[in-house]
Short mmCIF file of C-alpha atoms in Angstrom, two decimals:
data_model
loop_
_atom_site.label_atom_id
_atom_site.label_comp_id
_atom_site.label_asym_id
_atom_site.label_seq_id
_atom_site.Cartn_x
_atom_site.Cartn_y
_atom_site.Cartn_z
CA UNK A 276 -0.01 -0.02 -0.09
CA UNK A 277 1.22 3.52 -0.76
CA UNK A 278 0.64 6.09 1.94
CA UNK A 279 0.78 9.82 1.87
CA UNK A 280 1.73 11.59 5.10
CA UNK A 281 1.21 15.37 5.36
CA UNK A 282 3.32 17.45 7.64
CA UNK A 283 6.89 18.08 8.34
CA UNK A 284 7.40 18.29 12.11
CA UNK A 285 8.32 16.06 15.00
CA UNK A 286 4.89 14.54 15.15
CA UNK A 287 5.13 13.49 11.52
CA UNK A 288 8.72 12.09 11.91
CA UNK A 289 7.38 9.82 14.75
CA UNK A 290 4.37 8.78 12.49
CA UNK A 291 6.65 8.13 9.58
CA UNK A 292 8.94 6.06 11.80
CA UNK A 293 6.11 3.86 12.96
CA UNK A 294 4.30 3.70 9.58
CA UNK A 295 7.51 2.48 8.01
CA UNK A 296 7.64 -0.46 10.36
CA UNK A 297 4.33 -1.97 8.76
CA UNK A 298 4.66 -4.95 6.33
CA UNK A 299 1.72 -3.53 4.66
CA UNK A 300 3.63 -0.51 3.39
CA UNK A 301 4.89 -0.20 -0.12
CA UNK A 302 5.99 3.34 -0.48
CA UNK A 303 5.58 6.11 2.12
CA UNK A 304 5.43 9.71 0.71
CA UNK A 305 5.64 12.64 2.82
CA UNK A 306 4.97 16.35 2.15
CA UNK A 307 6.82 18.43 2.94
CA UNK A 308 8.72 16.14 5.39
CA UNK A 309 12.12 17.00 6.83
CA UNK A 310 15.50 15.32 6.88
CA UNK A 311 14.52 12.92 9.64
CA UNK A 312 11.30 11.83 7.85
CA UNK A 313 13.46 11.40 4.63
CA UNK A 314 14.92 8.43 6.35
CA UNK A 315 11.73 6.55 6.08
CA UNK A 316 9.78 8.20 3.28
CA UNK A 317 10.09 9.73 -0.16
CA UNK A 318 9.78 13.53 0.19
CA UNK A 319 7.64 15.26 -2.32
CA UNK A 320 6.96 18.91 -3.13
CA UNK A 321 3.22 19.12 -2.45
CA UNK A 322 1.36 22.01 -0.78
CA UNK A 323 -1.37 20.87 1.52
CA UNK A 324 -3.37 24.06 1.02
CA UNK A 325 -3.64 23.13 -2.79
CA UNK A 326 -6.38 20.50 -2.44
CA UNK A 327 -6.50 19.76 -6.19
CA UNK A 328 -2.73 19.16 -6.26
CA UNK A 329 -3.01 16.66 -3.34
CA UNK A 330 -5.93 14.85 -4.94
CA UNK A 331 -4.02 14.68 -8.28
CA UNK A 332 -1.09 13.26 -6.42
CA UNK A 333 -3.09 10.65 -4.75
CA UNK A 334 -4.62 9.56 -8.02
CA UNK A 335 -1.19 9.48 -9.86
CA UNK A 336 0.57 7.45 -7.19
CA UNK A 337 -2.33 5.01 -6.18
CA UNK A 338 -2.45 6.42 -2.54
CA UNK A 339 -4.29 3.90 -0.27
CA UNK A 340 -4.32 6.07 2.76
CA UNK A 341 -3.69 9.74 3.55
CA UNK A 342 -2.52 10.53 7.00
CA UNK A 343 -2.96 14.27 7.84
CA UNK A 344 -0.54 15.25 10.65
CA UNK A 345 -1.14 18.94 11.52
CA UNK A 346 -4.29 20.75 12.36
CA UNK A 347 -4.31 23.49 9.61
CA UNK A 348 -5.14 21.21 6.64
CA UNK A 349 -7.91 19.56 8.68
CA UNK A 350 -9.51 22.80 9.70
CA UNK A 351 -9.23 23.74 5.99
CA UNK A 352 -11.29 20.83 4.85
CA UNK A 353 -8.69 18.82 3.06
CA UNK A 354 -10.03 15.47 4.34
CA UNK A 355 -13.47 16.22 3.01
CA UNK A 356 -12.16 16.75 -0.47
CA UNK A 357 -10.01 13.62 -0.36
CA UNK A 358 -12.97 11.51 0.74
CA UNK A 359 -15.16 12.94 -2.05
CA UNK A 360 -12.66 11.39 -4.37
CA UNK A 361 -12.79 8.02 -2.60
CA UNK A 362 -9.39 8.24 -0.66
CA UNK A 363 -9.26 6.77 2.86
CA UNK A 364 -8.14 9.62 5.16
CA UNK A 365 -7.01 9.58 8.64
CA UNK A 366 -8.40 12.89 10.13
CA UNK A 367 -11.64 14.64 10.67
CA UNK A 368 -13.49 16.70 8.12
CA UNK A 369 -13.79 20.56 8.29
CA UNK A 370 -16.97 20.60 10.48
CA UNK A 371 -15.78 18.18 13.04
CA UNK A 372 -12.22 19.68 13.00
CA UNK A 373 -13.89 22.84 14.47
CA UNK A 374 -13.19 21.15 17.78
CA UNK A 375 -9.69 22.45 17.43
CA UNK A 376 -10.27 25.26 14.87
CA UNK A 377 -12.70 27.15 17.17
CA UNK A 378 -12.45 27.15 20.90
CA UNK A 379 -15.96 28.71 21.23
CA UNK A 380 -17.34 25.77 18.98
CA UNK A 381 -16.05 23.35 21.54
CA UNK A 382 -17.27 25.13 24.53
CA UNK A 383 -20.74 25.39 22.99
CA UNK A 384 -20.72 21.71 22.24
CA UNK A 385 -19.71 21.01 25.86
CA UNK A 386 -22.70 23.06 26.88
CA UNK A 387 -25.17 21.13 24.68
CA UNK A 388 -23.80 17.78 25.58
CA UNK A 389 -23.35 18.44 29.30
CA UNK A 390 -19.62 17.78 29.22
CA UNK A 391 -17.64 19.05 32.21
CA UNK A 392 -15.47 22.10 31.38
CA UNK A 393 -14.74 25.57 32.68
CA UNK A 394 -17.41 28.29 32.74
CA UNK A 395 -16.81 30.63 29.73
CA UNK A 396 -17.97 33.57 27.67
CA UNK A 397 -17.45 34.12 23.85
CA UNK A 398 -16.64 37.71 22.99
CA UNK A 399 -16.08 39.40 19.48
CA UNK A 400 -14.93 42.90 20.60
CA UNK A 401 -12.49 44.32 23.15
CA UNK A 402 -15.29 46.41 24.73
CA UNK A 403 -17.44 43.21 25.04
CA UNK A 404 -14.50 41.32 26.57
CA UNK A 405 -13.80 44.06 29.09
CA UNK A 406 -17.45 44.00 30.12
CA UNK A 407 -17.44 40.29 30.46
CA UNK A 408 -14.43 40.31 32.70
CA UNK A 409 -16.49 41.28 35.70
CA UNK A 410 -18.03 37.91 35.50
CA UNK A 411 -14.87 35.97 36.23
CA UNK A 412 -12.68 35.70 39.29
CA UNK A 413 -8.83 36.19 38.93
CA UNK A 414 -6.91 34.57 37.58
CA UNK A 415 -8.84 34.31 34.26
CA UNK A 416 -7.91 32.34 31.18
CA UNK A 417 -8.00 34.26 27.93
CA UNK A 418 -7.94 32.40 24.62
CA UNK A 419 -7.82 33.32 20.87
CA UNK A 420 -10.65 31.42 19.47
CA UNK A 421 -8.82 30.02 16.36
CA UNK A 422 -5.53 28.29 15.52
CA UNK A 423 -2.58 30.03 17.13
CA UNK A 424 0.21 27.27 17.09
CA UNK A 425 -0.32 26.50 20.81
CA UNK A 426 0.46 30.04 21.85
CA UNK A 427 -2.88 31.86 21.90
CA UNK A 428 -3.56 31.16 25.61
CA UNK A 429 -2.85 33.79 28.47
CA UNK A 430 -3.44 33.19 32.06
CA UNK A 431 -4.05 36.69 33.62
CA UNK A 432 -3.28 36.93 37.29
CA UNK A 433 -4.60 40.56 37.55
CA UNK A 434 -7.11 42.68 35.89
CA UNK A 435 -4.21 44.67 34.31
CA UNK A 436 -2.75 41.52 32.81
CA UNK A 437 -6.23 40.64 31.52
CA UNK A 438 -6.65 44.04 29.79
CA UNK A 439 -3.24 43.83 28.29
CA UNK A 440 -3.99 40.28 26.97
CA UNK A 441 -7.22 41.49 25.43
CA UNK A 442 -5.42 44.38 23.82
CA UNK A 443 -2.87 41.99 22.34
CA UNK A 444 -5.43 39.59 20.92
CA UNK A 445 -7.74 42.33 19.48
CA UNK A 446 -4.87 44.22 18.03
CA UNK A 447 -4.09 41.32 15.62
CA UNK A 448 -1.12 39.73 17.37
CA UNK A 449 -2.72 36.40 16.54
CA UNK A 450 -4.19 37.23 13.18
CA UNK A 451 -7.66 35.88 12.41
CA UNK A 452 -7.36 33.49 15.38
CA UNK A 453 -7.92 36.48 17.83
CA UNK A 454 -10.92 38.03 16.01
CA UNK A 455 -12.97 36.14 18.56
CA UNK A 456 -11.90 35.57 22.09
CA UNK A 457 -13.02 33.02 24.68
CA UNK A 458 -12.82 34.07 28.50
CA UNK A 459 -12.69 31.07 30.77
CA UNK A 460 -12.88 30.29 34.49
CA UNK A 461 -9.53 29.39 35.81
CA UNK A 462 -9.44 25.61 36.89
CA UNK A 463 -7.26 24.24 39.59
CA UNK A 464 -5.62 20.86 39.36
CA UNK A 465 -3.06 18.87 37.39
CA UNK A 466 -3.18 18.66 33.58
CA UNK A 467 -3.08 15.50 31.52
CA UNK A 468 -3.92 14.52 27.91
CA UNK A 469 -6.10 11.57 26.90
CA UNK A 470 -6.09 10.24 23.30
CA UNK A 471 -8.81 8.20 21.62
CA UNK A 472 -9.36 6.95 18.10
CA UNK A 473 -12.72 7.04 16.66
CA UNK A 474 -14.38 6.46 13.32
CA UNK A 475 -17.48 8.40 14.28
CA UNK A 476 -19.07 5.46 16.17
CA UNK A 477 -16.56 3.22 17.87
CA UNK A 478 -14.00 4.51 20.34
CA UNK A 479 -10.53 2.99 21.17
CA UNK A 480 -8.40 4.54 23.77
CA UNK A 481 -4.79 5.35 22.64
CA UNK A 482 -3.16 6.26 25.90
CA UNK A 483 -2.23 9.23 28.05
CA UNK A 484 0.47 11.79 28.36
CA UNK A 485 1.54 14.94 30.17
CA UNK A 486 2.86 17.85 28.28
CA UNK A 487 5.04 20.65 29.43
CA UNK A 488 3.70 23.93 27.91
CA UNK A 489 5.78 26.68 29.36
CA UNK A 490 9.22 27.45 28.04
CA UNK A 491 11.22 27.45 31.32
CA UNK A 492 12.01 25.18 34.04
CA UNK A 493 9.39 24.90 36.87
CA UNK A 494 6.75 25.87 34.35
CA UNK A 495 7.73 29.54 34.09
CA UNK A 496 7.72 31.84 31.05
CA UNK A 497 5.35 32.03 28.09
CA UNK A 498 3.37 29.19 26.65
CA UNK A 499 4.84 27.22 23.71
CA UNK A 500 3.74 24.48 21.46
CA UNK A 501 5.15 22.17 24.06
CA UNK A 502 8.65 21.62 25.45
CA UNK A 503 8.45 18.01 26.38
CA UNK A 504 6.14 15.18 27.38
CA UNK A 505 5.88 11.68 28.94
CA UNK A 506 3.57 8.75 28.73
CA UNK A 507 1.67 7.24 30.45
CA UNK A 508 0.43 9.92 32.71
CA UNK A 509 -0.21 7.68 35.70
CA UNK A 510 -1.98 10.61 37.48
CA UNK A 511 -4.81 9.72 35.05
CA UNK A 512 -5.72 6.53 36.88
CA UNK A 513 -7.77 3.85 35.11
CA UNK A 514 -10.77 4.91 36.95
CA UNK A 515 -10.33 8.58 35.82
CA UNK A 516 -9.81 7.35 32.27
CA UNK A 517 -13.11 5.53 32.36
CA UNK A 518 -14.73 8.64 33.59
CA UNK A 519 -13.19 10.69 30.82
CA UNK A 520 -14.40 8.08 28.20
CA UNK A 521 -18.01 8.14 29.71
CA UNK A 522 -18.43 11.92 30.47
CA UNK A 523 -16.15 13.55 27.81
CA UNK A 524 -15.16 11.45 24.85
CA UNK A 525 -18.41 9.45 24.34
CA UNK A 526 -20.75 12.37 24.40
CA UNK A 527 -18.47 14.35 22.07
CA UNK A 528 -18.45 11.67 19.54
CA UNK A 529 -22.22 10.96 19.90
CA UNK A 530 -23.15 14.65 19.69
CA UNK A 531 -21.01 15.30 16.57
CA UNK A 532 -22.57 12.28 14.86
CA UNK A 533 -26.03 13.17 15.74
CA UNK A 534 -25.46 16.78 14.42
CA UNK A 535 -24.32 15.40 11.15
CA UNK A 536 -20.57 16.03 11.36
CA UNK A 537 -19.19 12.56 12.54
CA UNK A 538 -15.52 12.68 13.78
CA UNK A 539 -12.97 10.35 12.27
CA UNK A 540 -9.36 10.32 13.49
CA UNK A 541 -7.83 10.89 16.82
CA UNK A 542 -9.37 12.89 19.57
CA UNK A 543 -6.79 14.64 21.84
CA UNK A 544 -8.40 15.79 25.00
CA UNK A 545 -6.53 18.13 27.15
CA UNK A 546 -7.83 17.68 30.75
CA UNK A 547 -7.64 19.43 34.08
CA UNK A 548 -7.98 16.93 36.91
CA UNK A 549 -9.91 19.00 39.37
CA UNK A 550 -11.38 18.12 42.82
CA UNK A 551 -14.71 17.67 41.05
CA UNK A 552 -13.33 15.22 38.64
CA UNK A 553 -11.78 15.52 35.12
CA UNK A 554 -12.82 18.56 33.14
CA UNK A 555 -12.11 19.27 29.39
CA UNK A 556 -9.63 22.22 28.79
CA UNK A 557 -9.69 21.86 24.99
CA UNK A 558 -9.65 19.46 22.19
CA UNK A 559 -7.09 18.87 19.38
CA UNK A 560 -8.06 17.29 16.21
CA UNK A 561 -4.79 15.42 15.60
CA UNK A 562 -1.99 13.72 17.55
CA UNK A 563 -0.22 16.10 20.00
CA UNK A 564 3.26 17.39 19.26
CA UNK A 565 5.22 16.32 21.17
CA UNK A 566 2.87 13.72 22.75
CA UNK A 567 2.64 11.71 19.55
CA UNK A 568 6.40 11.15 19.92
CA UNK A 569 6.05 9.38 23.31
CA UNK A 570 2.94 7.45 22.17
CA UNK A 571 4.57 5.97 19.11
CA UNK A 572 7.59 4.84 21.29
CA UNK A 573 5.05 2.80 23.28
CA UNK A 574 2.92 1.67 20.54
CA UNK A 575 3.72 -1.91 19.61
CA UNK A 576 1.03 -2.64 16.97
CA UNK A 577 0.74 -2.08 13.26
CA UNK A 578 0.05 1.64 12.70
CA UNK A 579 -1.15 1.20 9.12
CA UNK A 580 -3.70 -1.34 10.08
CA UNK A 581 -5.02 0.78 12.88
CA UNK A 582 -5.24 4.04 11.02
CA UNK A 583 -6.76 2.41 7.99
CA UNK A 584 -9.44 0.84 10.23
CA UNK A 585 -10.35 4.37 11.36
CA UNK A 586 -10.26 5.79 7.91
CA UNK A 587 -12.53 3.01 6.54
CA UNK A 588 -15.02 2.97 9.41
CA UNK A 589 -14.02 -0.47 10.70
CA UNK A 590 -12.59 0.45 14.17
CA UNK A 591 -15.15 -1.70 15.96
CA UNK A 592 -13.31 -4.74 14.49
CA UNK A 593 -10.03 -3.73 16.04
CA UNK A 594 -8.82 -5.09 19.46
CA UNK A 595 -7.40 -2.79 22.26
CA UNK A 596 -4.36 -0.60 21.13
CA UNK A 597 -1.10 -2.33 21.84
CA UNK A 598 0.69 0.03 24.19
CA UNK A 599 3.64 -1.27 26.14
CA UNK A 600 3.78 -0.82 29.81
CA UNK A 601 7.22 0.97 29.53
CA UNK A 602 7.32 4.68 30.04
CA UNK A 603 8.48 7.12 27.26
CA UNK A 604 9.76 10.79 27.65
CA UNK A 605 10.63 13.22 25.08
CA UNK A 606 12.63 16.55 25.42
CA UNK A 607 12.01 19.37 23.03
CA UNK A 608 15.42 21.08 21.90
CA UNK A 609 14.47 24.45 20.76
CA UNK A 610 16.46 27.23 19.17
CA UNK A 611 17.44 30.50 21.01
CA UNK A 612 14.66 33.08 20.62
CA UNK A 613 11.82 30.62 20.82
CA UNK A 614 8.79 31.00 21.42
CA UNK A 615 9.45 34.54 20.04
CA UNK A 616 11.66 35.00 16.94
CA UNK A 617 13.69 31.78 16.55
CA UNK A 618 17.46 32.00 15.67
CA UNK A 619 17.58 29.88 12.58
CA UNK A 620 20.52 28.45 10.72
CA UNK A 621 22.53 26.99 13.68
CA UNK A 622 24.27 23.70 12.88
CA UNK A 623 23.42 20.37 14.55
CA UNK A 624 25.65 17.43 14.84
CA UNK A 625 26.44 14.14 16.76
CA UNK A 626 22.87 12.86 16.23
CA UNK A 627 23.92 9.21 15.69
CA UNK A 628 26.25 9.19 18.81
CA UNK A 629 23.42 10.59 20.78
CA UNK A 630 21.14 7.77 19.89
CA UNK A 631 23.83 5.14 20.64
CA UNK A 632 22.49 4.31 24.11
CA UNK A 633 18.88 3.84 23.10
CA UNK A 634 17.43 7.30 22.62
CA UNK A 635 15.51 8.16 19.42
CA UNK A 636 15.76 11.76 18.12
CA UNK A 637 12.86 13.00 15.97
CA UNK A 638 13.41 15.95 13.69
CA UNK A 639 10.98 18.70 14.34
CA UNK A 640 12.37 21.82 12.68
CA UNK A 641 15.40 20.88 10.69
CA UNK A 642 16.82 21.35 7.13
CA UNK A 643 19.94 20.42 5.25
CA UNK A 644 22.30 23.07 3.91
CA UNK A 645 25.67 22.36 2.27
CA UNK A 646 25.63 18.93 3.72
CA UNK A 647 24.98 19.97 7.19
CA UNK A 648 21.85 19.70 9.46
CA UNK A 649 20.70 23.06 10.62
CA UNK A 650 17.90 24.60 12.74
CA UNK A 651 15.00 25.59 10.54
CA UNK A 652 12.26 26.35 13.12
CA UNK A 653 11.57 27.18 16.73
CA UNK A 654 11.28 23.56 18.08
CA UNK A 655 14.07 21.60 16.39
CA UNK A 656 14.69 18.19 17.89
CA UNK A 657 12.62 15.83 20.01
CA UNK A 658 15.09 13.63 22.05
CA UNK A 659 13.04 10.66 23.17
CA UNK A 660 13.66 7.51 25.27
CA UNK A 661 11.89 4.73 27.07
CA UNK A 662 12.51 3.03 30.36
CA UNK A 663 10.88 0.97 33.02
CA UNK A 664 9.78 4.28 34.73
CA UNK A 665 9.68 7.78 33.70
CA UNK A 666 12.84 8.54 35.73
CA UNK A 667 14.83 6.10 33.71
CA UNK A 668 13.50 7.34 30.49
CA UNK A 669 14.42 10.83 31.57
CA UNK A 670 17.98 9.98 32.41
CA UNK A 671 18.50 8.34 28.98
CA UNK A 672 16.89 11.13 27.24
CA UNK A 673 18.94 13.93 28.90
CA UNK A 674 22.19 11.88 28.34
CA UNK A 675 21.31 11.95 24.60
CA UNK A 676 20.52 15.65 24.85
CA UNK A 677 23.97 16.32 26.38
CA UNK A 678 25.56 14.34 23.44
CA UNK A 679 23.88 16.46 20.74
CA UNK A 680 26.11 19.18 19.29
CA UNK A 681 23.66 22.02 19.03
CA UNK A 682 25.36 25.36 20.18
CA UNK A 683 22.22 27.51 19.42
CA UNK A 684 19.78 25.13 21.06
CA UNK A 685 18.27 24.88 24.56
CA UNK A 686 15.86 22.72 26.45
CA UNK A 687 14.17 22.54 29.74
CA UNK A 688 16.02 20.35 32.22
CA UNK A 689 12.97 19.18 34.19
CA UNK A 690 10.69 17.30 31.71
CA UNK A 691 8.69 14.73 33.66
CA UNK A 692 9.40 16.28 37.07
CA UNK A 693 6.01 15.65 38.54
CA UNK A 694 5.99 11.96 37.81
CA UNK A 695 9.74 11.52 38.74
CA UNK A 696 8.88 13.06 42.15
CA UNK A 697 5.95 10.70 42.62
CA UNK A 698 8.08 7.67 41.60
CA UNK A 699 10.81 8.76 44.30
CA UNK A 700 8.24 9.55 47.06
#
């Protein structure tokens, strides 16, 4: 089977690495890909925003499955146009992808389906937002409604910070994503992520993880797309997972199907584990980045079989997802300036030696220039390892980080700290 993988980041490298292990695969094509993905796939010059070109490519190269990695093509409706032409696609259509494309859409769905989440207010003007602030205690969460690369969320501790955040959003700092804003009640608790595959009817759990959003050690500094993650998130106990499936995932899938926009793909639920039980923070309509990296390190099944079952509506015939009991942890090596303006162009070396003791390094924002590997984005490498516990995986991963020659790079030095502390208690 020929497969087309769309995307060029660390998530897609992890997917390519796992897809390439399937005996069902003939040729894996990736667009745009990156130097790491090129080890597993044939890179092609294909613009995911040009839907006709993607369809033509699939026709020409007899593509049997399209895997859409990032959120933007999903929100743009690429999956719909491919399905119209008869291609199996892993990823939701445009209407269902509003779960990620519009935070207000998701909050309204939670209200209709009685899904536990924070109290909220949707606003479309700065004056309206200022008026709505009076309904919220401090701190208050302020979110750009649309896609903002994981950076459109501000937790304002004071009214002055809230006003500054609203000014930032409505002044166009996040482009069209900030034309509408969602104000939310601040929820107390520990965050965790839960993943489930669905074909619009059947639901299959795909594990848990915990991300580290802030750029600095100790969860300090601005939000990023994610500075590291580990899996499983044992704080999300089997009992809590069952509650998440019953009260959050199942009503989401059922409501979307009943309203004529069935969801097919992976549901990534960002959760707050509050004193009242798990509550939904937000949904993503694709695998997380860097959560996908740790999930793929733990997944022991055939990814082609599983994703094709979702795409063809046969998920009910699949058994439980084969996730190993081992822990996995990934550390994001970013480039100086991130999450602001990244300092691109720095050289990267010693990757093979860094992987010698069992780590796996996924390329997130790399390119090749004059025979050298260079930084070509904000988040550049995902240094990933497994172990019998998170602490062991952490030690292996940081040893690999220290072996990489990346003078312009940096990383957090405390990825997995909550779970490591629990393991040592």
